[in-house]
Coordinates of C-alpha atoms in Angstrom, one line a residue:
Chain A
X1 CA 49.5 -4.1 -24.8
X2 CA 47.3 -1.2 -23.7
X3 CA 48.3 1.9 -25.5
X4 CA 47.2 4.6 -23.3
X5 CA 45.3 6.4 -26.0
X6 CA 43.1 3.3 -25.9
X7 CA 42.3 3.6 -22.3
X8 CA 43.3 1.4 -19.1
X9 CA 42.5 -2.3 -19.4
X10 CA 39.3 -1.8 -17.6
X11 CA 38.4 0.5 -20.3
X12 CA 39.3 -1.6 -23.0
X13 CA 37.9 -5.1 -20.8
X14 CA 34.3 -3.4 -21.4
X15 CA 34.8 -2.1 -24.5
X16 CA 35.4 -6.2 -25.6
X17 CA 32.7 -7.1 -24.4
X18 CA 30.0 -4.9 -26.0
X19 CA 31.7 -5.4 -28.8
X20 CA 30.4 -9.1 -28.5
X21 CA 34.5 -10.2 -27.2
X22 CA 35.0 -12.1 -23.8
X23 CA 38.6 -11.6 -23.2
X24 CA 41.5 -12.0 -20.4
X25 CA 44.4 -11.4 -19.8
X26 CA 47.7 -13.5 -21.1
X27 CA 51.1 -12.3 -19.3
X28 CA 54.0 -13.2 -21.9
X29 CA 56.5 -12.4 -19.3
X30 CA 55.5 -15.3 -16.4
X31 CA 53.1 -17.1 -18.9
X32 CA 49.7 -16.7 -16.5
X33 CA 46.1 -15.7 -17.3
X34 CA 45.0 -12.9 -15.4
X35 CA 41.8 -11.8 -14.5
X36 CA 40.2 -9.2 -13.6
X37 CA 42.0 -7.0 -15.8
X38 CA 45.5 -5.1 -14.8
X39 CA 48.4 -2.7 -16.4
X40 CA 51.2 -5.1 -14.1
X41 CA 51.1 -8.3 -13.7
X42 CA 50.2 -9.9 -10.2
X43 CA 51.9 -12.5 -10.5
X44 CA 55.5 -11.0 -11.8
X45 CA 54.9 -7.7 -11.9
X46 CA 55.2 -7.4 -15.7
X47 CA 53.7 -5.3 -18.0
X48 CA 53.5 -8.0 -20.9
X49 CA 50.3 -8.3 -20.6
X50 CA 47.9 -9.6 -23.6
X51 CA 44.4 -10.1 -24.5
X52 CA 43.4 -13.6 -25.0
X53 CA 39.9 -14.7 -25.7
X54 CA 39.7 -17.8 -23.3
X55 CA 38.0 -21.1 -23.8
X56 CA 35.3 -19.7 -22.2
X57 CA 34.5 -23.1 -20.4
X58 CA 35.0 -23.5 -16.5
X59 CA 33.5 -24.9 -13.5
X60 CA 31.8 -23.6 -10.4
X61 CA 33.7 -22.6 -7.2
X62 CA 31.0 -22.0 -5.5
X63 CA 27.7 -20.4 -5.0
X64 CA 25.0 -19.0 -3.3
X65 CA 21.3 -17.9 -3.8
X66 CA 20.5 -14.5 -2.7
X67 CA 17.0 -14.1 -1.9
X68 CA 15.2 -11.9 -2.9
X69 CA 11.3 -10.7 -2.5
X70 CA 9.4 -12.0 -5.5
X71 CA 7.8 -8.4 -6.4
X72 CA 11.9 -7.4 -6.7
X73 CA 12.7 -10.0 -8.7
X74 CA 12.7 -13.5 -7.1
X75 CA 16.0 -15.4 -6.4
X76 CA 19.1 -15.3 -7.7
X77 CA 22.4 -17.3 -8.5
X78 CA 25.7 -15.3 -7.5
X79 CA 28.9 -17.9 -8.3
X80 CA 32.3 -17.8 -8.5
X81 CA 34.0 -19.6 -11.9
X82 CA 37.1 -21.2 -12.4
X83 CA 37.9 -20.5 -16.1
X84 CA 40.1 -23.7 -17.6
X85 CA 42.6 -21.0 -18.1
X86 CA 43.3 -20.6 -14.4
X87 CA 41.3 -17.1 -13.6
X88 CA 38.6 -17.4 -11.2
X89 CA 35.5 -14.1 -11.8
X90 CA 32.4 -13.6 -10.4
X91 CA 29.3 -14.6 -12.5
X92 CA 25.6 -16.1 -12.5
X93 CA 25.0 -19.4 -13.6
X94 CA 21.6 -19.1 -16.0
X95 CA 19.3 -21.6 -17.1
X96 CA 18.5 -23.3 -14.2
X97 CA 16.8 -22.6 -11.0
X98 CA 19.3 -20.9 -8.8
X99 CA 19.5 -23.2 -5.8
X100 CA 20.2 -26.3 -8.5
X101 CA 23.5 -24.7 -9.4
X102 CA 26.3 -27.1 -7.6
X103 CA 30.1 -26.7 -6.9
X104 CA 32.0 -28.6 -9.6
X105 CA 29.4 -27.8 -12.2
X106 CA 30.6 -27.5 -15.5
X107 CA 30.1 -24.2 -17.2
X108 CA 30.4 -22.1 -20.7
X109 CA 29.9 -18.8 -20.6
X110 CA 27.8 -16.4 -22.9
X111 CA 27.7 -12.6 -23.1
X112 CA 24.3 -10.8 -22.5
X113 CA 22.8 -7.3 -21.9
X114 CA 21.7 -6.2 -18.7
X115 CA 20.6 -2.7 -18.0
X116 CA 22.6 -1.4 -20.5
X117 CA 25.7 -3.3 -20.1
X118 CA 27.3 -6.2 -21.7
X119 CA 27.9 -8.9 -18.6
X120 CA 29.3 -12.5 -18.8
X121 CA 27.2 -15.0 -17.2
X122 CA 27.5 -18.9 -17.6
X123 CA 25.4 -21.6 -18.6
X124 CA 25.6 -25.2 -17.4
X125 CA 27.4 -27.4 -19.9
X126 CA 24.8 -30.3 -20.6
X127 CA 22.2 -27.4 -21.2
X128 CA 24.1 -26.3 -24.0
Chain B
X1 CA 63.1 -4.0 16.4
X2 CA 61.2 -7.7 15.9
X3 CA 57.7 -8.5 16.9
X4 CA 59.2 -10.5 19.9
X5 CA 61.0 -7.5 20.9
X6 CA 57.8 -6.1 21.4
X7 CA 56.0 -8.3 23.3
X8 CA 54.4 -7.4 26.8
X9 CA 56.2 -4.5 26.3
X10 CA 52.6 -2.4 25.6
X11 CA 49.2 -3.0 27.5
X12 CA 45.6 -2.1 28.1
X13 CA 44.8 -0.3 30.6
X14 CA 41.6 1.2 30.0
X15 CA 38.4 0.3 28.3
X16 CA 35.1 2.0 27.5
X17 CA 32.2 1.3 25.5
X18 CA 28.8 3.7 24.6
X19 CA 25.8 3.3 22.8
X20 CA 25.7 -0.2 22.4
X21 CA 22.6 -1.5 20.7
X22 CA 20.4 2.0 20.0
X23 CA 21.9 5.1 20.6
X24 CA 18.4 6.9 19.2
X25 CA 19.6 10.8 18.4
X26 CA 23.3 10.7 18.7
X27 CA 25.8 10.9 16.0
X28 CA 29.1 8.7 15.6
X29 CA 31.4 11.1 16.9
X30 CA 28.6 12.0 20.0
X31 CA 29.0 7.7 21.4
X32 CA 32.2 7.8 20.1
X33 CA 33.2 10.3 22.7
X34 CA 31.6 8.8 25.2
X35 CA 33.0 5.7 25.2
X36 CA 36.6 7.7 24.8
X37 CA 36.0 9.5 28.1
X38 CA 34.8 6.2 29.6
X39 CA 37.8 4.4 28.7
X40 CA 40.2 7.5 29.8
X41 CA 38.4 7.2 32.7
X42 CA 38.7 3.5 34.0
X43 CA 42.5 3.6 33.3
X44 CA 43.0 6.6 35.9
X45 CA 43.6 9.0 33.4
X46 CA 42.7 12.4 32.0
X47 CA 41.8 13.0 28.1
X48 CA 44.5 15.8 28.2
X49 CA 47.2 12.9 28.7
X50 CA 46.4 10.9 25.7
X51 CA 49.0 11.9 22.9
X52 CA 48.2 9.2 20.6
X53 CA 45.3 8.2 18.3
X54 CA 44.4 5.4 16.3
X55 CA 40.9 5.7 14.8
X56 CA 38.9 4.5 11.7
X57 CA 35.6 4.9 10.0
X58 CA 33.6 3.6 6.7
X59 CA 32.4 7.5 6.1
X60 CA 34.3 10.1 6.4
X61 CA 37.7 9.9 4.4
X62 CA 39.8 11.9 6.8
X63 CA 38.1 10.5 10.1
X64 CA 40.8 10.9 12.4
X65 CA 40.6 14.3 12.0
X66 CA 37.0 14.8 12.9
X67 CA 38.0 12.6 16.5
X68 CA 41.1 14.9 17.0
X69 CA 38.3 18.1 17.1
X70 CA 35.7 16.6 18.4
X71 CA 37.8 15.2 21.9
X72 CA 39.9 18.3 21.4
X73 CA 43.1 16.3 21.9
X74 CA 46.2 17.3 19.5
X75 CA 47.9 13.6 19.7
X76 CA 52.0 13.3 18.7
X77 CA 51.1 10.3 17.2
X78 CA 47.9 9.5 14.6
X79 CA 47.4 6.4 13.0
X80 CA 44.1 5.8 10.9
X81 CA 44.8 2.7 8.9
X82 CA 41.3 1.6 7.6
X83 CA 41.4 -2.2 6.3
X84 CA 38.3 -3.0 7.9
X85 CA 36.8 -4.1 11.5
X86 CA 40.3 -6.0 11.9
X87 CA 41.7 -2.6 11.9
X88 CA 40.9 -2.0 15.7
X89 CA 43.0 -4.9 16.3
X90 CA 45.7 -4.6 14.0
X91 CA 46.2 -1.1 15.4
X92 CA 47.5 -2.1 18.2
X93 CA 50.7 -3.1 16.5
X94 CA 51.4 0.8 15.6
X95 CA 50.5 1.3 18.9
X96 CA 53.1 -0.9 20.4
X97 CA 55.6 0.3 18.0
X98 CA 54.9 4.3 18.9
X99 CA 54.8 3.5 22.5
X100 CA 58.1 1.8 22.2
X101 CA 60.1 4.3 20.7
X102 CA 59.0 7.1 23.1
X103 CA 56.7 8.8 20.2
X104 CA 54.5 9.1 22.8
X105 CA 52.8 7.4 26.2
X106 CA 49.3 7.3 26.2
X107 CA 47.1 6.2 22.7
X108 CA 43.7 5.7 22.7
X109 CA 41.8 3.8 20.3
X110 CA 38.5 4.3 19.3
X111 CA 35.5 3.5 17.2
X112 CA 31.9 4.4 16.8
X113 CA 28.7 4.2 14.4
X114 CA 25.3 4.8 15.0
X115 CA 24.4 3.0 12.0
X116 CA 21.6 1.3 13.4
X117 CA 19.4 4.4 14.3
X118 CA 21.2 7.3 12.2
X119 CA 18.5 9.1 9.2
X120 CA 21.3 8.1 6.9
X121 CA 21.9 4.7 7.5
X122 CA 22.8 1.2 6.6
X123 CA 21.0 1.6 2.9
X124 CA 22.6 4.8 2.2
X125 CA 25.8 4.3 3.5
X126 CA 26.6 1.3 0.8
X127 CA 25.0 3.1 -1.9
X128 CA 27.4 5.7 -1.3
X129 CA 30.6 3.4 -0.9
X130 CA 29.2 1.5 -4.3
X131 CA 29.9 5.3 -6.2
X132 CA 33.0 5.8 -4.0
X133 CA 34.6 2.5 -3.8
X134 CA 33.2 0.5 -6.9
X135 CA 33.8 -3.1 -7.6
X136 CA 33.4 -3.4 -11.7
X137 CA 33.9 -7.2 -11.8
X138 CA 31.2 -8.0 -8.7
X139 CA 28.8 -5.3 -8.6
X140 CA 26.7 -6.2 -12.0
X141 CA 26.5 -9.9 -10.4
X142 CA 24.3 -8.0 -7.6
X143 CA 25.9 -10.0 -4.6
X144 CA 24.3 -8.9 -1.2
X145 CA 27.1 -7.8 0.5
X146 CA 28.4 -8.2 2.6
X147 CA 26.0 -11.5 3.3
X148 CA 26.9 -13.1 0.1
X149 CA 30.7 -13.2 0.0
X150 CA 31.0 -14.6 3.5
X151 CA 28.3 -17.2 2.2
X152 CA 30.3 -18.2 -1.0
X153 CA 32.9 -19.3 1.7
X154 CA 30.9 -21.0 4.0
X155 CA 29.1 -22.7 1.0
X156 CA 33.1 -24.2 -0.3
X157 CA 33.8 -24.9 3.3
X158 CA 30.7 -27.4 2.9
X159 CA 31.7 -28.7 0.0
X160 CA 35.5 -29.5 0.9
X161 CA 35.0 -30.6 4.5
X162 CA 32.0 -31.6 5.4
X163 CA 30.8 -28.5 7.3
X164 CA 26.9 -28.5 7.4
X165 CA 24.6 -25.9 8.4
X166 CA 23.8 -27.1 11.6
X167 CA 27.7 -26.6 13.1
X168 CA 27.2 -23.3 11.6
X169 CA 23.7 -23.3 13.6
X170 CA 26.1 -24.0 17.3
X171 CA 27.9 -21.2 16.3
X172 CA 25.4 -18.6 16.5
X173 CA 23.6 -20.0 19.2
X174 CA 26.3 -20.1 21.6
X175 CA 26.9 -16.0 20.7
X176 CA 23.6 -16.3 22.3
X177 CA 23.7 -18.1 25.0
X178 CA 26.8 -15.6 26.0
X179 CA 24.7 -13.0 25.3
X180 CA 22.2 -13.7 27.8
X181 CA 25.0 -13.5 30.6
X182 CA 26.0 -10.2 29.2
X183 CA 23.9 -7.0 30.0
X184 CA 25.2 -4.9 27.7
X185 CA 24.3 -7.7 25.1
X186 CA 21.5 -6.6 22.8
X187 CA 20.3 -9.9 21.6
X188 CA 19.1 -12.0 24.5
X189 CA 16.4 -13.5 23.6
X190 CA 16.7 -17.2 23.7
X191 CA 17.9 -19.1 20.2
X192 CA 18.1 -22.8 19.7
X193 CA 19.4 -24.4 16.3
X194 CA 16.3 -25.3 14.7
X195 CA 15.1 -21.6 15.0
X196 CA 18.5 -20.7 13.5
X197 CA 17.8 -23.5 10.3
X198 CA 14.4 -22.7 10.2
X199 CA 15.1 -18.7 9.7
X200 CA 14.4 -16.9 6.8
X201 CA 17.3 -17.1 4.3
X202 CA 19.4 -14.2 3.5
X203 CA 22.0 -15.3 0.8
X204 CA 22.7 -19.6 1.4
X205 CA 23.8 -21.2 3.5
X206 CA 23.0 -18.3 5.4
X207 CA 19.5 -17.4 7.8
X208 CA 19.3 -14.0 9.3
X209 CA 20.8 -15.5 12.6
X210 CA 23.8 -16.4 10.5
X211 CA 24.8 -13.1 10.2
X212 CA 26.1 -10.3 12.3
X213 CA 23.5 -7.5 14.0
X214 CA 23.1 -4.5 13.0
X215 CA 23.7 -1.7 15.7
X216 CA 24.8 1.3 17.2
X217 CA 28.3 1.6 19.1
X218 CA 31.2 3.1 20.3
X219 CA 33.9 1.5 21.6
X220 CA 37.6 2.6 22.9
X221 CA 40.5 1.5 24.6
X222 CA 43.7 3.1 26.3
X223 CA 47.3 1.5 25.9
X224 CA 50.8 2.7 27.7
X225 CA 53.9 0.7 28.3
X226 CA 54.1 -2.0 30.6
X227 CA 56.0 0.1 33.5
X228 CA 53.3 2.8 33.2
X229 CA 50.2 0.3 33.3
X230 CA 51.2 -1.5 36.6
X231 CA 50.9 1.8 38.3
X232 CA 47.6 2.3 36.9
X233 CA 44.1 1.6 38.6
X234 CA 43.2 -1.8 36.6
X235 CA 44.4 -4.6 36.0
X236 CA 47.4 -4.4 32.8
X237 CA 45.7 -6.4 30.1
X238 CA 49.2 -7.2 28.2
X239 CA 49.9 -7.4 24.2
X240 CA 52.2 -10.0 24.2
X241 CA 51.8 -9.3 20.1
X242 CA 49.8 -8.5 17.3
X243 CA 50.0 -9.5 13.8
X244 CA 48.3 -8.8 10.5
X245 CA 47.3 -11.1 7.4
X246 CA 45.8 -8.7 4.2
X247 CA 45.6 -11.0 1.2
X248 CA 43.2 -9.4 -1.1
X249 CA 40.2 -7.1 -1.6
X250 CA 37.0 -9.1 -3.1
X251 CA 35.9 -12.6 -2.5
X252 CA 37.0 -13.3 -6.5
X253 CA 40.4 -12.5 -5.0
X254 CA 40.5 -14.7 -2.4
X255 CA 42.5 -17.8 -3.5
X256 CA 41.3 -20.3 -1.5
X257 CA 37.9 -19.6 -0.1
X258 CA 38.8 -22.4 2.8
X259 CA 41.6 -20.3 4.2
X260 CA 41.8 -16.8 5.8
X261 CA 44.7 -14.4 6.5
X262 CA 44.3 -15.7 9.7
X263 CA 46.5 -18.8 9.0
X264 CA 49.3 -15.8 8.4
X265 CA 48.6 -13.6 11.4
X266 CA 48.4 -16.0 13.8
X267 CA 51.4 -17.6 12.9
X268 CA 53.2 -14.8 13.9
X269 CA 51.2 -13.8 16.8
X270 CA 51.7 -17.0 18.0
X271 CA 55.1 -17.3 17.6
X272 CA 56.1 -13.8 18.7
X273 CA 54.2 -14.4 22.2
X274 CA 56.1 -17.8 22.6
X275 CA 52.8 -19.7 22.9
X276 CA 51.0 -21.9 20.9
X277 CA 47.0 -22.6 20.6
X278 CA 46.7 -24.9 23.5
X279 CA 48.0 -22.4 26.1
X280 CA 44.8 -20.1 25.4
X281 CA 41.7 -20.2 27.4
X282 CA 39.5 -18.3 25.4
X283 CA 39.1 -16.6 22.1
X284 CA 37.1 -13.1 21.2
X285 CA 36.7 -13.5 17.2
X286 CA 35.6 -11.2 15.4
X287 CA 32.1 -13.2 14.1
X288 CA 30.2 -11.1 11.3
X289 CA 28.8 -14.4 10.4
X290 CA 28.8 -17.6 11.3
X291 CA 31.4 -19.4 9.5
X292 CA 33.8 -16.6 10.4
X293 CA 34.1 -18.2 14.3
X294 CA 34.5 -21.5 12.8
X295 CA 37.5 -20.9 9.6
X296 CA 39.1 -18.6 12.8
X297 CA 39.1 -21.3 15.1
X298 CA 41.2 -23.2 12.3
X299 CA 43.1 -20.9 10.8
X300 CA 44.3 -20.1 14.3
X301 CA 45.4 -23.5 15.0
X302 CA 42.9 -24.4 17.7
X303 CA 41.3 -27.3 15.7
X304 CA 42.7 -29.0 13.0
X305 CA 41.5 -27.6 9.4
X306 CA 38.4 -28.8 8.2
X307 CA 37.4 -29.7 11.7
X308 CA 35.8 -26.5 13.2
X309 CA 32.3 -27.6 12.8
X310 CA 32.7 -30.9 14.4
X311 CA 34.9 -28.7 17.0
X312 CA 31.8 -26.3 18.1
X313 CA 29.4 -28.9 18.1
X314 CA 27.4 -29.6 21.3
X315 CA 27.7 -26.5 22.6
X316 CA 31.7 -27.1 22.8
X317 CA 32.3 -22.8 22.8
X318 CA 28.7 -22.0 24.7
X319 CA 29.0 -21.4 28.6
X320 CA 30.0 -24.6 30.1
X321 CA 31.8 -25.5 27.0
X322 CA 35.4 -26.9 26.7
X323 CA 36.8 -23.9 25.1
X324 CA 34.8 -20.6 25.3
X325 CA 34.7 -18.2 22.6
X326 CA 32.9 -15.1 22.8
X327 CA 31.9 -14.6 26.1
X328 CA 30.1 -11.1 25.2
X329 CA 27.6 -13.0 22.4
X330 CA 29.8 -11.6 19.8
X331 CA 28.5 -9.8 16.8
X332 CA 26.5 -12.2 16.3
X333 CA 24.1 -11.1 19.4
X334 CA 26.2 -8.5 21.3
X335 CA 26.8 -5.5 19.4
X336 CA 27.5 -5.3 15.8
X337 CA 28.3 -1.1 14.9
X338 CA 29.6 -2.1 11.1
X339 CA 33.4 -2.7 12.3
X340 CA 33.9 -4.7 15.8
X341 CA 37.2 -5.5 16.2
X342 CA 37.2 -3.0 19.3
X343 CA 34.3 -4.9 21.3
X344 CA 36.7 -7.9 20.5
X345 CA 39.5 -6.9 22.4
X346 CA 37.6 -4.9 25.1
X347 CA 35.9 -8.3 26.0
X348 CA 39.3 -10.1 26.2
X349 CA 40.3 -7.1 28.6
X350 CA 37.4 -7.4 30.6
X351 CA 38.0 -11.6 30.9
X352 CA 41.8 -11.2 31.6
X353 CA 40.6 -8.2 34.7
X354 CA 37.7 -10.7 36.0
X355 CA 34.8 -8.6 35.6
X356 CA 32.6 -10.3 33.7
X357 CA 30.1 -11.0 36.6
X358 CA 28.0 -13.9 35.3
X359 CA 30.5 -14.6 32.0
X360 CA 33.4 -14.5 34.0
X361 CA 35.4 -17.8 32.8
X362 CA 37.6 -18.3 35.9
X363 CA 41.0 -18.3 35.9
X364 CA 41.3 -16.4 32.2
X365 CA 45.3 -15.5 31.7
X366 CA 45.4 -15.5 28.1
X367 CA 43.0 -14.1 25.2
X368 CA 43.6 -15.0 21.9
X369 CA 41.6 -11.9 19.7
X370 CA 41.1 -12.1 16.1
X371 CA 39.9 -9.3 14.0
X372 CA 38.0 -9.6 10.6
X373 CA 37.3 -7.0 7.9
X374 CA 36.6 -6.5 4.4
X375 CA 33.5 -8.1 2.6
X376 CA 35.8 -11.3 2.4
X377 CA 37.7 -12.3 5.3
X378 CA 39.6 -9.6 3.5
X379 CA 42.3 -8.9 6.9
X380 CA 42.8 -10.4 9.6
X381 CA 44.7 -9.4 12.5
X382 CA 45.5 -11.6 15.5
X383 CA 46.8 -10.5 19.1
X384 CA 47.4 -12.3 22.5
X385 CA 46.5 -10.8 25.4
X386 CA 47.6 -11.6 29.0
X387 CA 47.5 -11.5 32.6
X388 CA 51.1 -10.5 34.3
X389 CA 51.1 -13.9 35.0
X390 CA 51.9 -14.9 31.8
X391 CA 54.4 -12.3 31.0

């Protein structure tokens, strides 16, 4: 996969997604998603390793609301997601108020800019 | 040689602490020191015989460098494996091994931070290990760490078994309960569960009395083979073993939120002191928040899994409990320096001796002591400690 004069694959995982691209990582020698983004495999220690764009639907692992002063911001949701594909990131589940957002909760993900960068965060599926 | 080779062959001899709760002008390295000599000290012995070191630090990259200056000891043997507060547990397996093959007789093993009260504190310390140590697939989600990732586990823990915030409510206030037997304790003020519930909220499931204290420090301990300690002035305090569980970095990376290394490292504790669960009378774990004291008690094997909420319930691990667990209040209301794996085992020293004054559980013979570190339940290193009784 990542030619070294196109960086490491967190250099090219970023560069995906402000390109408008959610992708992970498919390993052709075991046949597992991986994510967050490697050169070896964790799983086999192979260096097969390809960029897939996944389903981009998943479901919550779990979650918590960090509070927050309401001048600072107000609340908010930090989760972790279970891709369909097998990977599991951390992400914020949007569109809802962030003590509503329940383990086993279906979720899609979208791209969106924050401070500059492009971040994944989720969406609950019936809000879609 | 095996882990079972090892065991009782290593024990503590000598314990010190310093600075506990506010140390108001010092530096690290200032408590640090103090609790070194202290710990020389009460095993009878002079700084000039320690020839080993085991020391770690979240600041300065090359810390056990700055302790060998600063005591002005040139140890045969240095050890400075940093994988979090578990580290002051887990390195008293290098210990054992250095001790065993003659490397050298007398380590010491230290820690202190005067996070608490030091101009560049808690704030500016993670700021700096954000640049230094980055997580690119966390930090953008602005978890509150370490709060949050401890809270993602307690929150799955709910879901799967049941756990509700009111067992993790008993956990914290029997900390406190010990606390207010312990002098040296800084929280003592009186805690019941509704004042726990009722808190304010730091990241869910989790009030302020959910999590750990913020404090100053230091802590040491001195370890020697068994033939040298029963010459000694206290009381051995024997490793029968220590093992060590390191399954991953971040909370993303942690398989299944529900289980710590803990299952790993106490299997082989366990099993390399020839003991199992039941034959412990107490255990010092390593608490940085509430659920930690409860997924410990079942990783370890003491309750069933799933069952540690309904296990601490009633006071079951308060004074007067069936099965006591952190007779110091923990770092949940005793002292909480950033990493307190040291105060762990210290307190299991001071049980096994008897010197616990109003704490004292009678009849103490073996500790079980399990460290935590990382932002995640990251490592985990267990070790049982015993009386001579028991060897």
């Amino acid at each position: 996969m990542q030619e070294n004069d196109r960086g490491g694959a967190e250099f090219q995982y970023h560069n995906a997604l402000r390109e408008g691209r959610f992708v992970i990582q498919h390993c052709d020698g075991c046949g597992l998603h991986v994510f967050f983004p490697r050169v070896v495999c964790p799983h086999c220690a192979g260096t097969s390793l390809r960029w897939v764009e996944p389903s981009g639907t998943g479901v919550v692992y779990s979650t918590t609301t960090v509070r927050q002063r309401a001048e600072k911001g107000g609340d908010y949701d930090v989760s972790l997601i279970d891709l369909d594909e097998g990977v599991r990131m951390m992400s914020r589940v949007e569109g809802l108020p962030p003590g509503e957002v329940r383990i086993g909760m279906r979720v899609r993900a979208r791209i969106i800019e924050e401070e500059g960068t492009a971040l994944v965060v989720f969406v609950a599926e019936e809000q879609q | 040689m095996s882990l079972e080779e090892l065991r009782g062959k290593a024990a503590i001899v000598g314990v010190g602490t310093a600075g506990c709760g506010e140390a108001h002008g010092m530096t690290d390295l200032e408590i640090l020191s103090q609790a070194a000599r202290a710990a020389v000290e009460d095993a009878g012995l002079e700084m000039r015989d320690v020839d080993g070191l085991c020391t770690a630090n979240m600041g300065a990259a090359l810390w056990p460098l700055n302790v060998v200056e600063q005591l002005g000891i040139r140890p045969r043997f240095v050890e400075g494996t940093n994988i979090g507060g578990s580290a002051f547990v887990a390195h008293q397996l290098q210990a054992m091994l250095a001790l065993a093959a003659g490397i050298c007789d007398v380590v010491l093993v230290c820690y202190g931070s005067t996070q608490r009260t030091s101009p560049f504190g808690r704030k500016e310390r993670t700021e700096a290990r954000n640049v230094l140590d980055p997580s690119p697939y966390e930090s953008p989600y602005r978890p509150f760490n370490p709060p949050s990732s401890y809270a993602l586990i307690a929150a799955r823990h709910m879901y799967e078994y049941g756990t509700t915030r009111r067992h993790l409510a008993e956990v914290a206030v029997a900390a406190r309960q010990w606390a207010q037997l312990n002098p040296e304790a800084f929280a003592r003020e009186p805690l019941d569960i509704e004042t726990v519930l009722n808190a304010r909220m730091i990241s869910d499931p989790f009030t302020k009395h959910d999590c750990c204290l913020v404090t100053d420090g230091a802590a040491a301990y001195v370890m020697t083979r068994a033939d040298r300690a029963k010459d000694l002035r206290r009381k051995p305090a024997y490793v029968l073993s220590n093992a060590t569980g390191v399954w991953h970095r971040t909370v993303s990376g942690m398989q299944d939120l529900t289980v710590s290394p803990t299952r790993e490292s106490a299997e082989r504790a366990f099993a390399a002191a020839r003991l199992t669960p039941a034959d412990v009378d107490m255990a010092q774990i390593y608490d940085a928040f509430s659920i930690n004291t409860i997924m410990a008690l079942e990783d370890m094997g003491i309750c069933p899994k799933g069952e540690g909420g309904p296990f601490v319930e009633d006071g079951a691990i308060a004074p007067g409990g069936r099965f006591p667990v952190n007779t110091n209040g923990g770092g949940l209301s005793c002292v909480h320096p950033n990493m307190y794996g040291a105060f762990a085992t210290i307190e299991a020293v001071r049980q096994l001796r008897g010197e616990c004054g109003e704490r004292q559980v009678q009849g103490t013979n073996t500790v079980v002591v399990n460290g935590n570190g990382g932002n995640s339940m990251a490592s985990q290193s267990t070790s049982l400690l015993a009386t001579a009784d028991v060897l």
